[in-house]
């Protein structure tokens, strides 16, 4: 009897420990991508602690996902990466019965991600945006005689980009975005998997490399805001955050964002749960919370990215919902392109080309 009681007590202890452990969710998201009040409000409401880590590159996230055992419960890959990670068995299907807020999603945007994750079996939208050009308005005016950038030629024409080296040119460290941009500028399909064309795009990028002062995917926000970069290939919301940081600092720096006339990449960042997530239940609670209309509206209002939640739109501030750099109008959407994952063979070429672009060897 005593033995039985002890066994029962031990079992209760184990159950208690498991319960305490369940009160955590380990989230791995992009940097500069949330209003952190959302995390503390989630904890206050649910008692679930959020351990929040950030990255600024799909490649970094992918390495962790493919290695397995990351310890993360919620991760946010972009659509193309998500697609091949699904194929690699990295994610678990979402239990939709635990995600009632899925009803808030925006059908039109959901349809665009069906190509990456048919039926949204493994993922739901966090934010989406574009990859364009952020710039310091006065620096551009001084050097080009106009305060408007409307073409990728400011980046890809060595004569133009060289005029900006003295004031700082930052370019995303993202091969899967920069190679399509170069292909598109050359008149090829941005989604081309033709390795000859990809090599050509690499040559173009190598030509402008001497004028690039930094390849990075997050430091450019403060660099633009502080006046340490005057030109950047970057993500829509990041550039708009730089604009606001400069305005708040009242430092005389004026930043804006352009989607060039040749077009730009439209990407989608999706929340997903790794197959080996230690806390899939809290992960579902977290994802459902983020899909609440007021919560995702708060996130968009803070980070200046569009979300995929129709119900949140009445709660977006005018600066967000009415800014075509965030919610592009039909004419702009028509110029945007999407890409697909590279096959392993093409990926090897892309990686090699990108290393050469960055290091010159
Ligand atoms: C957040 C940028 C995320 C966009 N800083 C890239 N998918």
Coordinates of C-alpha atoms and ligand atoms in Angstrom, one line a residue:
X1 CA 0.0 0.0 0.0
X2 CA 2.8 2.3 1.0
X3 CA 4.6 1.5 -2.2
X4 CA 1.5 2.3 -4.2
X5 CA 1.0 5.6 -2.5
X6 CA 4.6 6.5 -3.2
X7 CA 4.2 5.6 -6.8
X8 CA 1.1 7.7 -7.0
X9 CA 2.9 10.6 -5.4
X10 CA 5.8 10.2 -7.8
X11 CA 3.3 10.2 -10.7
X12 CA 1.6 13.3 -9.4
X13 CA 5.0 15.0 -9.2
X14 CA 5.9 14.1 -12.8
X15 CA 2.5 15.3 -13.9
X16 CA 3.0 18.6 -12.0
X17 CA 6.4 19.1 -13.5
X18 CA 5.0 18.5 -17.0
X19 CA 2.3 21.0 -16.3
X20 CA 4.7 23.7 -15.1
X21 CA 6.8 23.0 -18.2
X22 CA 3.8 23.4 -20.5
X23 CA 3.5 27.0 -19.3
X24 CA 6.3 28.0 -21.7
X25 CA 6.4 28.7 -25.4
X26 CA 9.7 29.1 -27.2
X27 CA 9.3 31.4 -30.1
X28 CA 11.9 32.1 -32.8
X29 CA 10.9 35.0 -35.0
X30 CA 12.5 37.7 -37.2
X31 CA 14.1 40.6 -35.4
X32 CA 12.2 43.9 -35.3
X33 CA 9.0 42.1 -36.0
X34 CA 6.7 42.5 -32.9
X35 CA 5.5 44.9 -30.3
X36 CA 6.9 43.2 -27.2
X37 CA 3.9 44.3 -25.2
X38 CA 2.1 41.6 -27.1
X39 CA 4.3 39.0 -25.4
X40 CA 3.7 40.2 -21.9
X41 CA 0.0 40.6 -22.6
X42 CA -0.1 37.0 -23.8
X43 CA 1.6 35.9 -20.6
X44 CA -0.7 37.9 -18.4
X45 CA -3.7 36.4 -20.1
X46 CA -2.7 32.8 -20.3
X47 CA 0.1 32.3 -17.7
X48 CA 2.3 31.0 -20.4
X49 CA 5.8 32.5 -20.4
X50 CA 7.2 33.4 -23.8
X51 CA 10.9 32.8 -24.4
X52 CA 11.5 34.9 -27.5
X53 CA 14.6 34.6 -29.8
X54 CA 15.2 36.4 -33.0
X55 CA 17.0 35.8 -36.3
X56 CA 17.3 37.8 -39.5
X57 CA 17.9 35.2 -42.1
X58 CA 15.9 32.3 -43.5
X59 CA 19.1 30.4 -44.0
X60 CA 19.9 30.6 -40.3
X61 CA 16.4 29.4 -39.4
X62 CA 16.6 26.6 -42.0
X63 CA 19.9 25.3 -40.7
X64 CA 18.4 25.0 -37.2
X65 CA 15.2 23.3 -38.6
X66 CA 17.0 20.8 -40.7
X67 CA 19.4 19.9 -37.8
X68 CA 16.4 19.3 -35.5
X69 CA 16.2 19.6 -31.8
X70 CA 16.0 23.4 -31.9
X71 CA 13.8 23.5 -28.8
X72 CA 11.5 26.0 -30.5
X73 CA 7.7 25.7 -30.5
X74 CA 6.9 28.4 -33.0
X75 CA 9.1 29.5 -35.9
X76 CA 8.4 31.9 -38.8
X77 CA 10.0 30.9 -42.1
X78 CA 9.1 32.7 -45.4
X79 CA 6.9 30.8 -47.8
X80 CA 9.6 29.4 -50.1
X81 CA 11.7 28.1 -47.3
X82 CA 8.6 26.8 -45.5
X83 CA 7.7 24.8 -48.6
X84 CA 10.9 22.9 -48.8
X85 CA 11.0 22.5 -45.0
X86 CA 7.6 20.9 -45.1
X87 CA 8.9 18.5 -47.7
X88 CA 11.8 17.7 -45.4
X89 CA 9.3 16.8 -42.6
X90 CA 10.3 19.7 -40.4
X91 CA 6.8 20.7 -39.3
X92 CA 3.8 19.1 -37.7
X93 CA 0.3 19.6 -39.1
X94 CA -1.7 22.3 -37.2
X95 CA -4.6 21.1 -35.2
X96 CA -7.2 23.6 -36.6
X97 CA -9.7 22.8 -33.8
X98 CA -7.3 24.6 -31.5
X99 CA -7.1 27.6 -33.8
X100 CA -10.5 29.2 -33.9
X101 CA -9.1 32.6 -34.8
X102 CA -8.2 31.2 -38.2
X103 CA -11.6 32.5 -39.2
X104 CA -10.1 36.0 -39.1
X105 CA -7.7 35.3 -42.0
X106 CA -7.8 37.1 -45.3
X107 CA -8.8 34.7 -48.1
X108 CA -7.0 36.6 -50.8
X109 CA -3.7 36.5 -49.1
X110 CA -4.2 32.9 -47.9
X111 CA -4.7 31.9 -51.6
X112 CA -1.2 33.3 -52.4
X113 CA 0.4 31.1 -49.8
X114 CA -1.5 28.0 -51.0
X115 CA 1.4 27.4 -53.4
X116 CA 3.8 27.0 -50.4
X117 CA 1.5 25.2 -48.0
X118 CA -1.6 23.8 -49.7
X119 CA -4.7 24.0 -47.5
X120 CA -2.6 25.8 -44.8
X121 CA -1.9 22.4 -43.3
X122 CA 1.3 23.4 -41.5
X123 CA 1.3 27.2 -41.3
X124 CA -0.7 30.4 -40.9
X125 CA 0.3 33.9 -41.9
X126 CA 2.2 36.2 -39.6
X127 CA 3.1 39.2 -41.9
X128 CA 3.9 39.8 -45.5
X129 CA 5.7 42.5 -47.3
X130 CA 8.0 43.5 -50.1
X131 CA 11.7 43.8 -50.8
X132 CA 12.5 47.2 -52.2
X133 CA 14.7 50.2 -51.7
X134 CA 15.0 52.4 -48.6
X135 CA 16.8 55.7 -48.9
X136 CA 17.7 59.0 -47.4
X137 CA 15.7 61.5 -49.4
X138 CA 18.2 64.4 -49.1
X139 CA 21.2 62.2 -50.1
X140 CA 19.4 61.0 -53.2
X141 CA 18.4 64.5 -54.2
X142 CA 22.0 65.7 -53.9
X143 CA 23.3 62.9 -55.9
X144 CA 20.6 62.2 -58.5
X145 CA 18.9 65.6 -58.7
X146 CA 15.5 64.0 -57.8
X147 CA 14.1 62.9 -54.5
X148 CA 12.3 59.9 -55.9
X149 CA 13.8 56.6 -56.7
X150 CA 11.7 54.6 -59.2
X151 CA 14.1 52.1 -60.6
X152 CA 16.4 49.3 -59.5
X153 CA 19.1 51.0 -61.7
X154 CA 20.1 53.0 -58.6
X155 CA 21.4 49.7 -57.2
X156 CA 22.3 47.7 -60.3
X157 CA 23.8 50.4 -62.5
X158 CA 27.5 50.8 -61.3
X159 CA 27.5 54.5 -62.4
X160 CA 24.5 55.2 -60.1
X161 CA 25.3 53.1 -57.1
X162 CA 28.9 54.4 -57.0
X163 CA 27.5 57.8 -56.2
X164 CA 26.3 56.5 -52.9
X165 CA 29.3 54.6 -51.6
X166 CA 30.5 57.6 -49.6
X167 CA 27.2 57.8 -47.6
X168 CA 26.7 54.1 -47.1
X169 CA 25.0 51.4 -49.2
X170 CA 23.5 48.4 -47.3
X171 CA 22.2 45.3 -49.1
X172 CA 20.3 42.4 -47.6
X173 CA 22.3 39.3 -46.9
X174 CA 19.7 37.1 -48.6
X175 CA 20.7 35.3 -51.8
X176 CA 17.2 34.1 -52.4
X177 CA 16.0 37.7 -52.6
X178 CA 19.0 39.5 -54.2
X179 CA 19.5 37.0 -57.0
X180 CA 15.8 37.3 -58.1
X181 CA 16.1 41.1 -57.9
X182 CA 19.2 41.0 -60.2
X183 CA 17.5 38.4 -62.6
X184 CA 14.4 40.7 -62.8
X185 CA 16.6 43.7 -63.6
X186 CA 18.3 41.8 -66.3
X187 CA 14.9 40.9 -67.9
X188 CA 14.9 37.3 -66.8
X189 CA 12.1 35.6 -64.8
X190 CA 13.0 36.5 -61.1
X191 CA 12.0 32.9 -60.3
X192 CA 14.4 31.4 -62.9
X193 CA 16.1 28.2 -61.9
X194 CA 18.4 28.4 -64.9
X195 CA 21.9 28.3 -63.5
X196 CA 23.4 30.1 -66.5
X197 CA 21.0 33.0 -65.8
X198 CA 21.8 32.8 -62.0
X199 CA 25.5 33.0 -62.7
X200 CA 24.8 36.1 -64.9
X201 CA 22.8 37.7 -62.0
X202 CA 25.8 36.9 -59.8
X203 CA 28.1 38.7 -62.2
X204 CA 25.9 41.8 -62.0
X205 CA 25.9 41.7 -58.2
X206 CA 29.7 41.2 -58.3
X207 CA 30.0 44.4 -60.3
X208 CA 28.2 46.5 -57.8
X209 CA 29.9 44.8 -54.8
X210 CA 32.7 47.4 -54.5
X211 CA 30.1 50.0 -53.9
X212 CA 28.2 48.1 -51.2
X213 CA 29.4 49.1 -47.7
X214 CA 27.6 46.3 -45.8
X215 CA 25.6 43.1 -46.5
X216 CA 23.2 42.7 -43.6
X217 CA 19.6 42.0 -42.9
X218 CA 18.9 44.0 -39.7
X219 CA 21.6 46.5 -38.9
X220 CA 20.5 48.6 -41.9
X221 CA 17.4 49.8 -39.9
X222 CA 19.5 51.8 -37.5
X223 CA 22.1 52.7 -40.2
X224 CA 19.3 54.3 -42.3
X225 CA 17.8 56.0 -39.3
X226 CA 21.2 57.4 -38.0
X227 CA 22.3 58.6 -41.4
X228 CA 25.0 55.9 -41.6
X229 CA 23.5 54.4 -44.7
X230 CA 21.8 56.5 -47.4
X231 CA 20.7 53.6 -49.7
X232 CA 19.5 50.1 -48.7
X233 CA 17.9 47.1 -50.3
X234 CA 15.6 46.1 -47.5
X235 CA 12.2 45.0 -46.3
X236 CA 9.2 47.4 -46.4
X237 CA 8.4 47.5 -42.7
X238 CA 12.0 47.7 -41.7
X239 CA 12.6 50.8 -43.8
X240 CA 9.5 52.4 -42.4
X241 CA 10.7 51.6 -38.9
X242 CA 13.9 53.4 -39.8
X243 CA 11.9 56.4 -41.1
X244 CA 10.1 56.6 -37.7
X245 CA 13.3 56.1 -35.6
X246 CA 14.8 59.1 -37.5
X247 CA 11.7 61.2 -37.0
X248 CA 11.6 60.4 -33.3
X249 CA 15.3 61.2 -33.0
X250 CA 14.6 64.4 -34.9
X251 CA 18.1 64.1 -36.3
X252 CA 17.3 65.7 -39.7
X253 CA 17.4 62.3 -41.5
X254 CA 14.4 61.6 -43.8
X255 CA 14.0 58.0 -44.9
X256 CA 11.5 56.6 -47.4
X257 CA 10.7 53.3 -49.2
X258 CA 10.3 52.6 -52.9
X259 CA 8.9 49.7 -54.8
X260 CA 10.7 50.2 -58.1
X261 CA 8.8 50.2 -61.4
X262 CA 10.5 46.9 -62.6
X263 CA 8.8 45.1 -59.7
X264 CA 9.8 43.6 -56.4
X265 CA 9.5 40.5 -54.4
X266 CA 6.4 39.8 -52.4
X267 CA 7.1 37.4 -49.5
X268 CA 5.0 35.8 -46.8
X269 CA 6.2 34.9 -43.3
X270 CA 4.3 31.9 -41.8
X271 CA 4.0 30.7 -38.3
X272 CA 4.7 26.9 -38.0
X273 CA 5.3 24.4 -35.3
X274 CA 8.4 22.1 -35.6
X275 CA 7.7 18.4 -35.5
X276 CA 9.8 18.0 -32.4
X277 CA 8.5 21.1 -30.6
X278 CA 8.7 20.5 -26.9
X279 CA 5.4 22.4 -26.2
X280 CA 3.0 22.0 -29.2
X281 CA 0.0 22.9 -27.0
X282 CA 1.3 26.3 -25.9
X283 CA 2.5 26.8 -29.5
X284 CA -1.1 26.5 -30.7
X285 CA -2.3 28.9 -28.0
X286 CA 0.3 31.4 -29.0
X287 CA -0.5 31.2 -32.7
X288 CA -4.2 31.5 -32.0
X289 CA -3.5 34.6 -29.8
X290 CA -1.5 36.2 -32.6
X291 CA -4.4 35.6 -35.0
X292 CA -6.8 37.6 -32.8
X293 CA -7.7 40.6 -34.7
X294 CA -6.7 43.2 -32.1
X295 CA -3.4 41.5 -31.4
X296 CA -2.2 41.2 -35.0
X297 CA -3.5 44.8 -35.6
X298 CA -1.3 46.0 -32.7
X299 CA 1.7 44.1 -34.2
X300 CA 1.2 45.7 -37.7
X301 CA 0.7 49.1 -36.2
X302 CA 4.0 48.7 -34.5
X303 CA 6.2 47.1 -37.2
X304 CA 4.6 48.6 -40.3
X305 CA 4.1 45.3 -42.0
X306 CA 0.8 44.1 -43.5
X307 CA -0.7 41.0 -41.9
X308 CA -2.9 38.3 -43.4
X309 CA -5.9 39.0 -41.1
X310 CA -8.9 40.6 -42.7
X311 CA -10.7 41.1 -39.3
X312 CA -7.8 43.2 -38.1
X313 CA -8.1 45.9 -40.8
X314 CA -10.6 48.2 -39.0
X315 CA -8.1 48.3 -36.1
X316 CA -5.1 49.4 -38.2
X317 CA -4.0 53.0 -37.9
X318 CA -4.5 55.1 -41.0
X319 CA -0.7 55.3 -41.4
X320 CA -0.6 51.6 -41.9
X321 CA -3.7 50.6 -43.8
X322 CA -3.6 53.6 -46.1
X323 CA 0.2 53.4 -46.9
X324 CA 0.7 51.7 -50.3
X325 CA 4.2 50.8 -49.2
X326 CA 2.6 48.6 -46.6
X327 CA -0.8 47.6 -48.2
X328 CA 0.1 48.1 -51.9
X329 CA -2.7 49.1 -54.3
X330 CA -3.8 46.9 -57.1
X331 CA -1.4 48.5 -59.6
X332 CA 1.5 47.9 -57.4
X333 CA 0.5 44.4 -56.5
X334 CA 0.5 43.7 -60.3
X335 CA 4.2 44.5 -60.4
X336 CA 5.1 42.2 -57.5
X337 CA 6.6 38.8 -58.1
X338 CA 6.8 35.6 -55.9
X339 CA 9.5 33.0 -56.0
X340 CA 9.7 29.2 -55.5
X341 CA 12.2 27.1 -53.5
X342 CA 15.4 26.2 -55.3
X343 CA 16.1 22.6 -55.9
X344 CA 19.2 21.2 -54.0
X345 CA 21.2 21.4 -57.2
X346 CA 20.3 25.0 -58.0
X347 CA 20.6 25.9 -54.3
X348 CA 24.3 24.8 -54.4
X349 CA 24.9 27.2 -57.3
X350 CA 23.0 30.0 -55.6
X351 CA 25.1 29.6 -52.4
X352 CA 28.3 29.5 -54.3
X353 CA 27.4 32.6 -56.4
X354 CA 26.3 34.5 -53.3
X355 CA 29.6 33.7 -51.4
X356 CA 31.5 35.0 -54.4
X357 CA 29.4 38.2 -54.5
X358 CA 30.0 38.9 -50.8
X359 CA 33.6 37.9 -50.6
X360 CA 34.9 38.5 -54.1
X361 CA 36.3 35.0 -54.3
Ligands
LIG1 C1 11.6 41.7 -40.0 C2 11.8 41.4 -41.4 C3 11.1 40.2 -41.8 C4 10.9 40.1 -43.2 N1 12.7 42.6 -39.6 C5 11.6 39.1 -44.0 N2 10.9 38.0 -44.3

